PDB file of C-alpha atoms in Angstrom:
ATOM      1  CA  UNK N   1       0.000   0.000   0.000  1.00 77.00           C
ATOM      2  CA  UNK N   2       0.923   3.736  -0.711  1.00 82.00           C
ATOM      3  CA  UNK N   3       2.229   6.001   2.210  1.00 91.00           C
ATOM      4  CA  UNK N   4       3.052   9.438   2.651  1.00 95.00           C
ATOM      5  CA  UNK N   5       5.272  11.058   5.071  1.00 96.00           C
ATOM      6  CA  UNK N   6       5.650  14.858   5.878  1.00 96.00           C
ATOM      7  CA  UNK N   7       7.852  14.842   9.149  1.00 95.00           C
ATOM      8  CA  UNK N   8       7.677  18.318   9.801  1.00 96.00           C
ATOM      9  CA  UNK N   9       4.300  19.102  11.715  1.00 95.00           C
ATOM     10  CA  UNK N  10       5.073  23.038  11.848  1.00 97.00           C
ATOM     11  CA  UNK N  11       7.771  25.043   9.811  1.00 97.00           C
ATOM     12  CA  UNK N  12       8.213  29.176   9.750  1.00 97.00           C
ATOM     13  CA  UNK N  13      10.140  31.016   7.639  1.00 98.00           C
ATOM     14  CA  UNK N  14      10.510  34.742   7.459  1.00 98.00           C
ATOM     15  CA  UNK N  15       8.772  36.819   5.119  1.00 98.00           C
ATOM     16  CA  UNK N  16      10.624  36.948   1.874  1.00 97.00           C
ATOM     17  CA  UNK N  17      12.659  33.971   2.727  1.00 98.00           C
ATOM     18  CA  UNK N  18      12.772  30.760   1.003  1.00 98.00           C
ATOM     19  CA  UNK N  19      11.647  26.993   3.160  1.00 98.00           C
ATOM     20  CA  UNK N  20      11.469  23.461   2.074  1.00 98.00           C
ATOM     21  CA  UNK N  21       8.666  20.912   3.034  1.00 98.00           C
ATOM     22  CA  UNK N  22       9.487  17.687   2.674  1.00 98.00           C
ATOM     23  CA  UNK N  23       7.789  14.708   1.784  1.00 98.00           C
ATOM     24  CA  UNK N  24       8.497  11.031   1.487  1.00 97.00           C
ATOM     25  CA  UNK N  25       6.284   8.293  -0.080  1.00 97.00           C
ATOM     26  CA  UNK N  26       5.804   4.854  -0.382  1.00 95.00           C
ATOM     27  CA  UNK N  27       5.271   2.704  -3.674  1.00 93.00           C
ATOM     28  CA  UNK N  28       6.506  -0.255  -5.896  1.00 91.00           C
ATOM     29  CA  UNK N  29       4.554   1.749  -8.340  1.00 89.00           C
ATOM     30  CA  UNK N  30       6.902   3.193 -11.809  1.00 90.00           C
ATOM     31  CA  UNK N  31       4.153   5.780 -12.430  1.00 90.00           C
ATOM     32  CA  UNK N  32       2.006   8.285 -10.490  1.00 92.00           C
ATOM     33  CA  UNK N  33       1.005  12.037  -9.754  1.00 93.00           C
ATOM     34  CA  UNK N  34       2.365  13.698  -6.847  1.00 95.00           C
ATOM     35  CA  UNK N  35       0.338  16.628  -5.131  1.00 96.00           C
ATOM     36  CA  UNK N  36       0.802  19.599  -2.896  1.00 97.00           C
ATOM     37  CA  UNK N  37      -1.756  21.060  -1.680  1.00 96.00           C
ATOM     38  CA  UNK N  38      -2.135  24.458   0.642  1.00 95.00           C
ATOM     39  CA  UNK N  39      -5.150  25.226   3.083  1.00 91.00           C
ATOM     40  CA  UNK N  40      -5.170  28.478   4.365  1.00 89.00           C
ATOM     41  CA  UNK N  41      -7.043  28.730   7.817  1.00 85.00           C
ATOM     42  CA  UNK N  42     -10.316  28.252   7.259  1.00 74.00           C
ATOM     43  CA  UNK N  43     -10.488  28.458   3.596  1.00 77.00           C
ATOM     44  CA  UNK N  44     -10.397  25.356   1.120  1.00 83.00           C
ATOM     45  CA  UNK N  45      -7.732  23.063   0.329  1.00 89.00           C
ATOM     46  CA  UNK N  46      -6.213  24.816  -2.987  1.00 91.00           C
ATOM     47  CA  UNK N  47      -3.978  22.620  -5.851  1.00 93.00           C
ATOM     48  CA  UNK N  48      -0.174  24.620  -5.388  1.00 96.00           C
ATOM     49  CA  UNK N  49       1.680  21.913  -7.887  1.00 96.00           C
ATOM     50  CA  UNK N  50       1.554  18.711  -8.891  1.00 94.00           C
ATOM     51  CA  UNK N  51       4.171  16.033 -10.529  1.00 94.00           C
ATOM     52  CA  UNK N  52       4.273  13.448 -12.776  1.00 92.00           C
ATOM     53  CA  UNK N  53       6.444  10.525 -12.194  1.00 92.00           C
ATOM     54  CA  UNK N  54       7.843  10.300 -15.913  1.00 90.00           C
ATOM     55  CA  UNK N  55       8.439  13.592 -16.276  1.00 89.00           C
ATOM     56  CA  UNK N  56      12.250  14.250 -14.814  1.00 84.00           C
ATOM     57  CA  UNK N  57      11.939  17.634 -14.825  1.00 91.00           C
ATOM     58  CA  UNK N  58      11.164  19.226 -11.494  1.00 94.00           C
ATOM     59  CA  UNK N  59       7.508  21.522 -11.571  1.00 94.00           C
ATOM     60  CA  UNK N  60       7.400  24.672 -11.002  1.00 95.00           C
ATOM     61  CA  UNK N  61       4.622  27.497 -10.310  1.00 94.00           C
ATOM     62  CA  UNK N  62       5.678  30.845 -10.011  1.00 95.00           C
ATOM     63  CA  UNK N  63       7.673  31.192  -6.720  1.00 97.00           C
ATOM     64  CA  UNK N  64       6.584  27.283  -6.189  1.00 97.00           C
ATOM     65  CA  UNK N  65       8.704  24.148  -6.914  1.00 97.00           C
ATOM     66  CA  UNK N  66       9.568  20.880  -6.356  1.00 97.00           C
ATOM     67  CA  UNK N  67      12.707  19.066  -5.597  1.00 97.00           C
ATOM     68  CA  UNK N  68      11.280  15.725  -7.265  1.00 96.00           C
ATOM     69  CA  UNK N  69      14.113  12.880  -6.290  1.00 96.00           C
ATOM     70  CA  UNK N  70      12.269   9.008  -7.687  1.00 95.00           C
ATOM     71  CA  UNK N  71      14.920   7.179  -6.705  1.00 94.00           C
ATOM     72  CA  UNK N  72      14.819   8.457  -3.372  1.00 96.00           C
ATOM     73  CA  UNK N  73      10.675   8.585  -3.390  1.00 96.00           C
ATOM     74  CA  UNK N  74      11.190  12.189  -1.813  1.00 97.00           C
ATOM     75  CA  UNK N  75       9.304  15.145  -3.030  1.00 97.00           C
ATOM     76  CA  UNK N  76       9.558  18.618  -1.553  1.00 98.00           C
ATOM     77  CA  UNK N  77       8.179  21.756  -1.683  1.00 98.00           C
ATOM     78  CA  UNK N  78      10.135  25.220  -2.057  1.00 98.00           C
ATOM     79  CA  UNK N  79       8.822  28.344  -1.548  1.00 98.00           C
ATOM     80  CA  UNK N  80      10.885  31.277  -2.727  1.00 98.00           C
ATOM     81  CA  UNK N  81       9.934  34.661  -1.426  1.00 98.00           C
ATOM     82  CA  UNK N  82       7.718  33.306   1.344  1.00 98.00           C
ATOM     83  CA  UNK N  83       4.514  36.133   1.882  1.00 97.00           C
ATOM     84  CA  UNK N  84       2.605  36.409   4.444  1.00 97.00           C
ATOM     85  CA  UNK N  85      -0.576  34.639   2.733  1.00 95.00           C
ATOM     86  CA  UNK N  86       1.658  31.397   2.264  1.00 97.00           C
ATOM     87  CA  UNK N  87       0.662  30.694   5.979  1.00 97.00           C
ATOM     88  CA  UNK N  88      -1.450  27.477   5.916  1.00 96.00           C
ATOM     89  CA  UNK N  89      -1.233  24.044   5.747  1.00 94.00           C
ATOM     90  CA  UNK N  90       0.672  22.256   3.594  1.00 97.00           C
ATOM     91  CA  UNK N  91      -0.263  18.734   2.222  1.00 96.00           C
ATOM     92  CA  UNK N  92       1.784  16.155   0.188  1.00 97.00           C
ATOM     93  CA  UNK N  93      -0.720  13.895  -1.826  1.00 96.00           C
ATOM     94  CA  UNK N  94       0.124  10.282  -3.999  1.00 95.00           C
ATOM     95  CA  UNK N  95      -2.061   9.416  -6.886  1.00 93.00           C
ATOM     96  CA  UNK N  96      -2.096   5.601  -8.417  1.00 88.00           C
ATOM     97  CA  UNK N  97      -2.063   6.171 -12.433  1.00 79.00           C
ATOM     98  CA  UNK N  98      -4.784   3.146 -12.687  1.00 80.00           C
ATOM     99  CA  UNK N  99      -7.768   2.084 -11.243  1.00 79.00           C
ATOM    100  CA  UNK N 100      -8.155   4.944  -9.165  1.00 83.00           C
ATOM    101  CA  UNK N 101      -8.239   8.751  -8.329  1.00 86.00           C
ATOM    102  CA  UNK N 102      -8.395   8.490  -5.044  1.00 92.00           C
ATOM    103  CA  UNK N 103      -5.629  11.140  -3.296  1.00 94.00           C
ATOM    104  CA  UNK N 104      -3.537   9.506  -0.424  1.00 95.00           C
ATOM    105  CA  UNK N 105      -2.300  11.987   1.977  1.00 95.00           C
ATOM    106  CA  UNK N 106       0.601  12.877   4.446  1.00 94.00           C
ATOM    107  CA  UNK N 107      -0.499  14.249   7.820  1.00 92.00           C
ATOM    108  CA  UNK N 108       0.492  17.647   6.456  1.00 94.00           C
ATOM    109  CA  UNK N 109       3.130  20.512   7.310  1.00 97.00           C
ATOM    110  CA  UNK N 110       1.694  24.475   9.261  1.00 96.00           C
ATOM    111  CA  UNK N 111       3.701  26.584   7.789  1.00 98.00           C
ATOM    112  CA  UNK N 112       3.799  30.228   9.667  1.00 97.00           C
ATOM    113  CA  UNK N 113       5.453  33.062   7.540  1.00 98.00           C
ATOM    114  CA  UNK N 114       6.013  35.756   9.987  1.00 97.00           C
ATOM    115  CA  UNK N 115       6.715  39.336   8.947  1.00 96.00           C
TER     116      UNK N 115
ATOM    117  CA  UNK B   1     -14.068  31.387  -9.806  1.00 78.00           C
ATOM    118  CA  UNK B   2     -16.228  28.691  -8.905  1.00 83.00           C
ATOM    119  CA  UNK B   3     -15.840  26.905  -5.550  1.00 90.00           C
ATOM    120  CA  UNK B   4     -16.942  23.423  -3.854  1.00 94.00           C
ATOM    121  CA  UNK B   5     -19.442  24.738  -1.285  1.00 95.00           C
ATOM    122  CA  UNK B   6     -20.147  22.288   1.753  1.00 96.00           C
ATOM    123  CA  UNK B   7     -23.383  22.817   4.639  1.00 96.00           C
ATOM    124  CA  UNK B   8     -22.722  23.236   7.382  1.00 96.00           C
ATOM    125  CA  UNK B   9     -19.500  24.782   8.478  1.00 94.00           C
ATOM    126  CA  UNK B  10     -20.015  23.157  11.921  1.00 96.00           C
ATOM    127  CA  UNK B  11     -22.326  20.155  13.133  1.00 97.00           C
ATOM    128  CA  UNK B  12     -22.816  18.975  16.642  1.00 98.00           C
ATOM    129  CA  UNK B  13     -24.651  15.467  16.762  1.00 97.00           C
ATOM    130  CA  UNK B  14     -25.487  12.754  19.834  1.00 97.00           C
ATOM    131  CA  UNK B  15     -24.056   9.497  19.128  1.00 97.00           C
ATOM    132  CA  UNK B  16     -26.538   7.392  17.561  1.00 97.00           C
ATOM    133  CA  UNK B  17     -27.914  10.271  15.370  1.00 97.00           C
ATOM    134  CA  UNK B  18     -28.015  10.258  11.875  1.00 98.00           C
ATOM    135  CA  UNK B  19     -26.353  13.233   9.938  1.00 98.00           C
ATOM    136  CA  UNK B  20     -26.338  14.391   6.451  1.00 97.00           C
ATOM    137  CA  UNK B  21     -23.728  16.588   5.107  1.00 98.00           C
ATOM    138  CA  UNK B  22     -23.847  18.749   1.900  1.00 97.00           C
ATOM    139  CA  UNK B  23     -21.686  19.724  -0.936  1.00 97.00           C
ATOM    140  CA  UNK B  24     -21.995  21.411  -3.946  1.00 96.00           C
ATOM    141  CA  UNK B  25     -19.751  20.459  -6.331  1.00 96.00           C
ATOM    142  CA  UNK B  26     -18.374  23.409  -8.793  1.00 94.00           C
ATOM    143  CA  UNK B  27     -21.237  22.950 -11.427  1.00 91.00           C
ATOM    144  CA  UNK B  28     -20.209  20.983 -14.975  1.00 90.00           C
ATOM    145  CA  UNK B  29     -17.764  18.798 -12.447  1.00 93.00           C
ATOM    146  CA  UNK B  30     -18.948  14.980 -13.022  1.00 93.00           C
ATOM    147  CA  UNK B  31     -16.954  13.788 -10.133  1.00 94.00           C
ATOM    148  CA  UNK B  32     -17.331  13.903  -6.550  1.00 96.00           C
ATOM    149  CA  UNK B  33     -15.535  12.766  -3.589  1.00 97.00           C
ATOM    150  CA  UNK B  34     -15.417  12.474   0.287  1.00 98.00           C
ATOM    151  CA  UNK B  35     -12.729  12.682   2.649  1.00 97.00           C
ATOM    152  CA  UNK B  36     -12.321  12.962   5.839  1.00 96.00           C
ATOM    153  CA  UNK B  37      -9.475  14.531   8.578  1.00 92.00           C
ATOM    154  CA  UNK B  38      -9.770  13.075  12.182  1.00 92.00           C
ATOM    155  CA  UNK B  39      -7.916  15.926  14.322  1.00 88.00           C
ATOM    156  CA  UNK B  40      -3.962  15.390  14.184  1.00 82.00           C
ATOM    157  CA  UNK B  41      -4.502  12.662  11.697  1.00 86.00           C
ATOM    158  CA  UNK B  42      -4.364  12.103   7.666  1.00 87.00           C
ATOM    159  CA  UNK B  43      -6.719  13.215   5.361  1.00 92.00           C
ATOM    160  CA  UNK B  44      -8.244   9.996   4.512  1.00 95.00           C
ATOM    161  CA  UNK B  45     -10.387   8.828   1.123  1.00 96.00           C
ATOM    162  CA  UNK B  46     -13.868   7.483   1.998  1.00 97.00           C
ATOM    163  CA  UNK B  47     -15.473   7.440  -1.258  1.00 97.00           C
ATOM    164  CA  UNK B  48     -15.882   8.286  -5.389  1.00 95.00           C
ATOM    165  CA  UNK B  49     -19.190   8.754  -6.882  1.00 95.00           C
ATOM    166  CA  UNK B  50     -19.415   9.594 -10.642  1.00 93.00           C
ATOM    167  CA  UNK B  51     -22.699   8.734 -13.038  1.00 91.00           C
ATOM    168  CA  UNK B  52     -25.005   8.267  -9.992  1.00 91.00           C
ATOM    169  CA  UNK B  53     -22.510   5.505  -8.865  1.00 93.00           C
ATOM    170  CA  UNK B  54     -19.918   5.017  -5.815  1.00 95.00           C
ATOM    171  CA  UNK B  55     -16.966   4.253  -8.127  1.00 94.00           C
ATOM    172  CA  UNK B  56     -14.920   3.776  -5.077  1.00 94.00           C
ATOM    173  CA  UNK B  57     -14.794   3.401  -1.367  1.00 95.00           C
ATOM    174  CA  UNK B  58     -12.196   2.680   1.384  1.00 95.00           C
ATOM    175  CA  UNK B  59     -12.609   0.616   3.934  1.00 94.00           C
ATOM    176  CA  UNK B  60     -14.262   3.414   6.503  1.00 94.00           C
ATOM    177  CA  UNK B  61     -17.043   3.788   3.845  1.00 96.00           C
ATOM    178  CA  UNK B  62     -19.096   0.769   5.951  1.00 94.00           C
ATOM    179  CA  UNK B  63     -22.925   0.755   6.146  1.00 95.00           C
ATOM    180  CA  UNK B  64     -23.205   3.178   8.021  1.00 96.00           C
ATOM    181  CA  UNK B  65     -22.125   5.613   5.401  1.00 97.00           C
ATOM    182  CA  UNK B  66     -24.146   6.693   2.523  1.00 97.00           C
ATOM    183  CA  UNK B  67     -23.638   9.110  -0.635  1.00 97.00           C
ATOM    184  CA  UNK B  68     -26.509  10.500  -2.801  1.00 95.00           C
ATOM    185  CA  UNK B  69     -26.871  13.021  -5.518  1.00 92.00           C
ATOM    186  CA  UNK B  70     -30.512  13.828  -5.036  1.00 86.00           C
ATOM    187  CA  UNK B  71     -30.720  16.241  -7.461  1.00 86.00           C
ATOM    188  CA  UNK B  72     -28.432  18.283 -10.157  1.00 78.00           C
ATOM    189  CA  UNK B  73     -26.247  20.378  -7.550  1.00 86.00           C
ATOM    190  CA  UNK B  74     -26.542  18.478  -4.240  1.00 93.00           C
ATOM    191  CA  UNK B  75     -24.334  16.157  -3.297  1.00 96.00           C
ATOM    192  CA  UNK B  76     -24.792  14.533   0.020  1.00 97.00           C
ATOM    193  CA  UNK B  77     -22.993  11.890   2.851  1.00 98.00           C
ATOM    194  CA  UNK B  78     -24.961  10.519   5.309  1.00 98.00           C
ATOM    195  CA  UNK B  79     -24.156   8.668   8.644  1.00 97.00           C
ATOM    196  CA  UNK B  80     -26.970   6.445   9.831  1.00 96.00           C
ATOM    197  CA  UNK B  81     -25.636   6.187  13.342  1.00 95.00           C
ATOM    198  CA  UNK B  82     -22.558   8.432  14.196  1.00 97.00           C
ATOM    199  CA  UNK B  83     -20.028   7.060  16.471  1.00 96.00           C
ATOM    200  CA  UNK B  84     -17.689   9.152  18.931  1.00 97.00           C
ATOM    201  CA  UNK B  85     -14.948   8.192  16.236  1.00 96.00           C
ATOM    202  CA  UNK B  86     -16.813   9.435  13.119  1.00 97.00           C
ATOM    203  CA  UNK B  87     -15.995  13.311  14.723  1.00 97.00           C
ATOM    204  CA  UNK B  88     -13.821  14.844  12.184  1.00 96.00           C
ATOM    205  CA  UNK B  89     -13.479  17.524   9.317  1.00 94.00           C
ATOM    206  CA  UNK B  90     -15.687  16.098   6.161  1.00 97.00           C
ATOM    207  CA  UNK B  91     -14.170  17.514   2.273  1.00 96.00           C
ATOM    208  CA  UNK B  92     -16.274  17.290  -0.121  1.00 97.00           C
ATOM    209  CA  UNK B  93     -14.241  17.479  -3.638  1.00 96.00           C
ATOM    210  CA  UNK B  94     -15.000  17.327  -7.216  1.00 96.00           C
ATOM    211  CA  UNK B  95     -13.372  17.419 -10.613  1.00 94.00           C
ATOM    212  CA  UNK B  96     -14.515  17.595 -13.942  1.00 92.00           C
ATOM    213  CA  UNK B  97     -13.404  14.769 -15.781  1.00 88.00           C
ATOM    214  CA  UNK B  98     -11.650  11.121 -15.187  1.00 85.00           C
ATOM    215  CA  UNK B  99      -7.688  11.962 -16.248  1.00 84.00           C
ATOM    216  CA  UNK B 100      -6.241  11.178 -13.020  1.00 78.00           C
ATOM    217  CA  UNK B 101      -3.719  13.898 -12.817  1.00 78.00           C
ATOM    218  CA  UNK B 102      -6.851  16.520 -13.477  1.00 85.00           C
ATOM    219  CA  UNK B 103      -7.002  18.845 -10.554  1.00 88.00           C
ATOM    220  CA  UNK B 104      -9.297  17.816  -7.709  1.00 93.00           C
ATOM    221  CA  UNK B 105     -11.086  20.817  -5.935  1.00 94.00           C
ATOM    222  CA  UNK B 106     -11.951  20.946  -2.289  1.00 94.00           C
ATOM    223  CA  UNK B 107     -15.055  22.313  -0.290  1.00 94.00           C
ATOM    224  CA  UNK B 108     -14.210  24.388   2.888  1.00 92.00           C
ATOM    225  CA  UNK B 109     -15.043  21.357   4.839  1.00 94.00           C
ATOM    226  CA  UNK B 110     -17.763  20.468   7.332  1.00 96.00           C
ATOM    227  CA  UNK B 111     -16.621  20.041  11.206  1.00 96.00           C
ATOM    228  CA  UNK B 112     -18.465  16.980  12.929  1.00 97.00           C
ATOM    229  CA  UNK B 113     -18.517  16.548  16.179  1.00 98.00           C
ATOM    230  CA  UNK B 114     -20.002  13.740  17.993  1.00 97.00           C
ATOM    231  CA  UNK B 115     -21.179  13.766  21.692  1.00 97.00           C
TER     232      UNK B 115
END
């Protein structure tokens, strides 16, 4: 079965300062979609990036990106130029290619950006 | 833009009471999903629905759980008889076709709570 591990409960970072998030999965599977997505407090979970396991090149959304490592089933989150509305929750999702859409999530990162 | 929209924000139920919670998927989306977040824990899959069908459900989805699109906006989960461990945060989600890397979107979620 597919796991996913974010072992940072809470991060901060400074406004206008870059942090990592980190995620590790689980998965004898060759091919998948990786997911991160942000909740703000009280305010729907939002689609930042995703990542497709055949594509080697690492996404990227404006000041988001992803360190995307298969070998080492790791993918993290970077966020350049951290503002103060990148304060929420942070969730790493796994996506089977076959059979099913269902997301699998880790237990999720708070970030804080402080001013 | 157009948003998942979930009723209520906030639910307190005895144990033993049924419950019905509400989404409204963003409007030409054809599927819809459930998850859930016990406090501290992963957000967990409970269930796909798509053509008036559950496509998929995890193992939590037992008998006690029920989905229903009653009518062209509405789309509902309903506990028959909650249990102390059925308090959590409910997402609705929905997407608008079956590519698996398509972007799922999330409702603001619905907090149970179960006395």
């Amino acid at each position: 079965a597919q796991t996913v591990t974010q072992s940072q409960p809470e991060m901060s970072v400074q406004e206008a300062e870059t942090v990592t998030l980190s995620c590790t999965y689980d998965t004898s599977e060759n091919n998948y979609y990786l997911f991160w997505y942000k909740q703000p407090p009280s305010r729907q979970m939002i689609l930042v990036i995703r990542q497709e396991a055949y594509k080697q090149q690492n996404a990227t959304e404006n000041r988001f990106s992803v360190n995307f490592q298969k070998a080492a089933k790791s993918f993290s989150l970077k966020i350049s130029d951290s503002q103060l509305g990148d304060t929420a929750m942070y969730f790493c999702a796994f996506m089977k290619p076959y059979n099913t859409d269902k997301l699998i999530f880790g237990t999720g990162t708070r970030l804080q950006v402080f001013p | 833009e157009p948003e998942v929209t979930q009723t209520p924000s906030h639910q307190v139920t005895q144990m033993g009471q049924e419950v019905i919670l509400r989404c409204v998927p963003i409007s030409n989306h054809l599927y819809f999903y459930w998850y859930r977040q016990i406090l501290g824990q992963k957000v967990e899959f409970l269930v796909s629905f798509y053509n008036n069908e559950i496509s998929e459900k995890s193992e939590i989805f037992d008998d006690q759980f029920s989905v229903e699109r009653p009518d062209g906006s509405n789309f509902t989960l309903k506990i028959r008889s909650t249990k102390l461990e059925d308090s959590a945060m409910y997402f609705c989600a929905s997407k608008r076709t079956s590519a698996r890397q398509e972007t799922q979107y999330f409702g603001p979620g619905t907090r149970l709570l179960v006395l």
